[in-house]
Coordinates of C-alpha atoms in Angstrom, one line a residue:
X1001 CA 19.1 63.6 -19.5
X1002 CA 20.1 61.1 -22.0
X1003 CA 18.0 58.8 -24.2
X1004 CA 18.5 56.3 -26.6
X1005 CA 17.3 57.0 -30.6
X1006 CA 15.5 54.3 -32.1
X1007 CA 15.0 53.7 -35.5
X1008 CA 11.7 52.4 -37.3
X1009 CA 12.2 48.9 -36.4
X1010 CA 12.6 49.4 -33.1
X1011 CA 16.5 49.0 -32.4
X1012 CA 18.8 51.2 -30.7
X1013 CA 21.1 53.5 -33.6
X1014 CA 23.7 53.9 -31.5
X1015 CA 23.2 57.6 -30.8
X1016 CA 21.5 59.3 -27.8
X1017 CA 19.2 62.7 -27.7
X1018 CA 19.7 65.1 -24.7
X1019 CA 16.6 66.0 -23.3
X1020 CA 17.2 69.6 -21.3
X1021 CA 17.3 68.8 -18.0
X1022 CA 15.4 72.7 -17.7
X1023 CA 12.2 71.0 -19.4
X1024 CA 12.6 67.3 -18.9
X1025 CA 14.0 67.1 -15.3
X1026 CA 12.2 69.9 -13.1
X1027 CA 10.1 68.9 -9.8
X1028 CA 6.6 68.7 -11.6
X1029 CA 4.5 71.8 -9.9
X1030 CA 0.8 69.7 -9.7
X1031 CA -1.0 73.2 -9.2
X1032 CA 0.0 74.8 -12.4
X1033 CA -1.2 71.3 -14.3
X1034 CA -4.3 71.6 -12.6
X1035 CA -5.0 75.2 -13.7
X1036 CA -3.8 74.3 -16.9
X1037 CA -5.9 71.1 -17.8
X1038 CA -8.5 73.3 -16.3
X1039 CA -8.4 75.8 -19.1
X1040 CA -8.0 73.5 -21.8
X1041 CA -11.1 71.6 -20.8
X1042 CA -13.2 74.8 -20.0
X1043 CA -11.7 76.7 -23.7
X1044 CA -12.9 72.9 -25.0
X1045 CA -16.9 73.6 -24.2
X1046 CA -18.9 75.8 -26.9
X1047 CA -21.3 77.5 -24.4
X1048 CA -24.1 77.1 -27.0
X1049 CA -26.5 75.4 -24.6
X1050 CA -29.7 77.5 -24.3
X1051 CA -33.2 76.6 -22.6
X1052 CA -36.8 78.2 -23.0
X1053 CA -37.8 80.3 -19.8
X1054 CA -41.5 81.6 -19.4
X1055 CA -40.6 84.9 -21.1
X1056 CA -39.8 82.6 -24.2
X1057 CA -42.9 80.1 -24.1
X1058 CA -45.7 81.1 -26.5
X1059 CA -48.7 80.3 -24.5
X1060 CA -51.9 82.2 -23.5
X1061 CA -51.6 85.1 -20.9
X1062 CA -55.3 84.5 -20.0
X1063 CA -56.5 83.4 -16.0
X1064 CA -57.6 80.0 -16.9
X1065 CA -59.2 79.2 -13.4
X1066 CA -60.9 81.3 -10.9
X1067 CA -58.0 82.9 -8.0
X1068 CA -59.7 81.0 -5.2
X1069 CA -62.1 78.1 -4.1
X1070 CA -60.4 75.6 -6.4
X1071 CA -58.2 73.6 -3.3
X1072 CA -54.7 75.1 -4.8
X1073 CA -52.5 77.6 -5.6
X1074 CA -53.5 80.6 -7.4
X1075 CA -52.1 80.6 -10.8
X1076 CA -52.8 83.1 -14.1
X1077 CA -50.5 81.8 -16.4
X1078 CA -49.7 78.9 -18.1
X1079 CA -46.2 79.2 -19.0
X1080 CA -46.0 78.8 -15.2
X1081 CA -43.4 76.3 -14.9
X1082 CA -44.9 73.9 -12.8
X1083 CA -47.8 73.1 -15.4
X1084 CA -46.6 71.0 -18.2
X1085 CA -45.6 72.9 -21.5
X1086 CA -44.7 75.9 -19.3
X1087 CA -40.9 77.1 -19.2
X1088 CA -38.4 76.0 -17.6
X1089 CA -36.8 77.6 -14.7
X1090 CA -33.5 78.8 -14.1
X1091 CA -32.2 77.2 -17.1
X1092 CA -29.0 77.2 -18.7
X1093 CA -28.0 79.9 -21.2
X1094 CA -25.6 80.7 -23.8
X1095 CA -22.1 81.4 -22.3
X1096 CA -18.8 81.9 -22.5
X1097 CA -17.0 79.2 -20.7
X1098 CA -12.8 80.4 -21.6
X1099 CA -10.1 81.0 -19.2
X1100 CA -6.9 82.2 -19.3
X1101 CA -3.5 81.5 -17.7
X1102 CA -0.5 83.5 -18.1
X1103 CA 2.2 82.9 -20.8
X1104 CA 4.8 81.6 -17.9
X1105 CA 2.0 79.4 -16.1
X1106 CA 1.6 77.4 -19.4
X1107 CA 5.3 77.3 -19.9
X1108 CA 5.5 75.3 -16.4
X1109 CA 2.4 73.5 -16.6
X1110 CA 4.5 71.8 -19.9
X1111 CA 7.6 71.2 -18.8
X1112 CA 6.1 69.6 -15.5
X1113 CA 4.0 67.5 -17.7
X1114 CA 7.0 66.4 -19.7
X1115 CA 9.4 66.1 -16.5
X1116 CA 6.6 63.8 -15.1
X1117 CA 6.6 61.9 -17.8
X1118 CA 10.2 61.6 -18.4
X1119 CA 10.7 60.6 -14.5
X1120 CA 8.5 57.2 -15.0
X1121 CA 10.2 56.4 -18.0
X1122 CA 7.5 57.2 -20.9
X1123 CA 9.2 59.1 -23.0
X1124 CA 10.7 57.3 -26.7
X1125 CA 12.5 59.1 -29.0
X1126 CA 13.0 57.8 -32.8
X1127 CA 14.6 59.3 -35.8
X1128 CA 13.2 61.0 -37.8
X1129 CA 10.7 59.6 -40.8
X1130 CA 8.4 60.5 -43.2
X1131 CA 5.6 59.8 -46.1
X1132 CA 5.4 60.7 -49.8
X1133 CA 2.1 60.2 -49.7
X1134 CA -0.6 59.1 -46.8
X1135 CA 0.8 55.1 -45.8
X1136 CA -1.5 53.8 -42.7
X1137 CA -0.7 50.6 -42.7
X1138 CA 3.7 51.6 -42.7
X1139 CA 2.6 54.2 -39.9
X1140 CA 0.9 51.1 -38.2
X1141 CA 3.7 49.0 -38.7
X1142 CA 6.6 51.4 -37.1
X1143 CA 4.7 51.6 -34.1
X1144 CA 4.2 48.0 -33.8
X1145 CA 7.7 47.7 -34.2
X1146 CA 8.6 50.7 -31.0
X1147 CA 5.8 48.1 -29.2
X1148 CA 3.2 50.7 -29.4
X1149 CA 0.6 49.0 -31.3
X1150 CA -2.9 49.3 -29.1
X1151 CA -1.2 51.3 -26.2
X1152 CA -2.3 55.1 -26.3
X1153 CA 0.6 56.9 -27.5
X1154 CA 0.8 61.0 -28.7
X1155 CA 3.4 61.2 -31.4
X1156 CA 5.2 64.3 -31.7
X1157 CA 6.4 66.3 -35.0
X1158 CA 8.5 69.1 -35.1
X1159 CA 5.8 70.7 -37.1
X1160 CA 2.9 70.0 -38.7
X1161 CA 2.5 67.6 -42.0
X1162 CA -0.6 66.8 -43.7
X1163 CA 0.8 63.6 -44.6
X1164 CA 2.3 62.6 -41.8
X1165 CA -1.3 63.1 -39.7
X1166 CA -3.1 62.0 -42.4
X1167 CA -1.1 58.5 -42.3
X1168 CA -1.6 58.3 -38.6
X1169 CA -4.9 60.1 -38.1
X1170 CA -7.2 57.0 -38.0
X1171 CA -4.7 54.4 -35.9
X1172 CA -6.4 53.5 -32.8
X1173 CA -5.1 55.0 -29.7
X1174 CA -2.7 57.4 -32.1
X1175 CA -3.0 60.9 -31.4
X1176 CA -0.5 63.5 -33.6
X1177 CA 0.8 66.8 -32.3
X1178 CA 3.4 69.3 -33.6
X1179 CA 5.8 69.9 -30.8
X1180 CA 4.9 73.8 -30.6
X1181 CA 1.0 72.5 -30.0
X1182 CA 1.6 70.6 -26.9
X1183 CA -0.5 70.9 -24.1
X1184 CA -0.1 69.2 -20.2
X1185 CA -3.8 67.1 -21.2
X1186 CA -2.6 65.5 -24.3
X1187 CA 0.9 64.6 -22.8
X1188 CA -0.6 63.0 -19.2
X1189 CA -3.7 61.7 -20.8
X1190 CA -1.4 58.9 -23.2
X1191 CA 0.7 56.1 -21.4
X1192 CA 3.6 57.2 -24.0
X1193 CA 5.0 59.9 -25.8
X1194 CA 7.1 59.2 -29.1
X1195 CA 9.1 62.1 -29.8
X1196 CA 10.4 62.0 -33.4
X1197 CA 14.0 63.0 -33.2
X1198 CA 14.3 66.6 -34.3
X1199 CA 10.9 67.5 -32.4
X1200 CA 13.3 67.3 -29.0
X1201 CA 14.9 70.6 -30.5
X1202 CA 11.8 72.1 -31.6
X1203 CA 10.6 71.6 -27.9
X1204 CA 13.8 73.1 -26.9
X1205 CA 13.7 76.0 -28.6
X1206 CA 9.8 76.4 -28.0
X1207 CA 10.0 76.3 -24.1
X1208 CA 13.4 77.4 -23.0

């Protein structure tokens, strides 16, 4: 598959990268995205939750009303928890909420994600450019020039630079990713992906 290169104002350079056809133009397998969004979300949650049960309350073990003649249920303990202050029951507890998918099912759950997103035309590809320093406001200004400014857009590096994410950390609706960090969530949950120019190779080399 062949796509044209822009530069950082937005016009065509004349040249074209080839996106693997192995990566970029497979029938998406919806399953394996599934199970893979799945495990992202699940490996996102800490698991720290915790609740008090009776066994945890600290409140008197003594009978506080007689067993019977009082017109209701017999109760000895006020960590019951139907009384108020009493524990609470069959609450949540600390756990461990990670799952895991074999090296191949993530390998396909990517390339359907990018060959999905490649079929509907929402893949850009620009050369390549960099920072000295952190520049927001230039960062800000290329993608308004790709018409990206305001539209959710994942931005891809061949690797990762802390200046290049710290110039386009705080742009609304920017994410950053190196091209060996992708996952099928950040890729299907943007309307485009800009693929800096020599992250097409990195992508190549990571998933073939």
């Amino acid at each position: 598959m062949k796509i044209d290169i822009l530069n950082t104002q937005g016009q065509t350079t004349g040249r074209q990268a080839d996106l693997p056809d192995s990566i970029f133009g497979i029938q998406p397998n919806e399953h394996v995205l599934y199970l893979s969004i799945k495990e992202y979300l699940a490996n996102q949650r800490q698991g720290t939750h915790d609740s008090t049960e009776r066994g945890d309350v600290h409140r008197t073990t003594k009978k506080f009303k007689r067993q019977k003649g009082t017109g209701g249920a017999r109760a000895g303990s006020l960590k019951n928890p139907m009384f108020k202050g009493g524990g609470r029951a069959f609450g949540p507890h600390p756990r461990d909420y990670s799952q895991k998918l074999n090296k191949k099912v993530k390998v396909l759950a990517r390339k359907s994600a990018l060959s999905q997103l490649a079929a509907a035309s929402k893949i850009k590809v620009v050369e390549d450019f960099s920072f000295a320093e952190p520049r927001t406001r230039e960062f800000n200004g290329i993608l308004k020039n790709l018409g990206l400014s305001g539209v959710k857009t994942l931005v891809v590096s061949p690797e990762y630079n802390q200046t290049f994410y710290l110039s386009g950390r705080n742009i609304e609706k920017a994410h950053l990713r190196a091209a060996g960090d992708l996952n099928p969530y950040d890729l299907l949950n943007c309307k485009t992906v800009l693929l800096l120019e020599s992250s097409v190779q990195k992508i190549s080399e990571t998933l073939c």
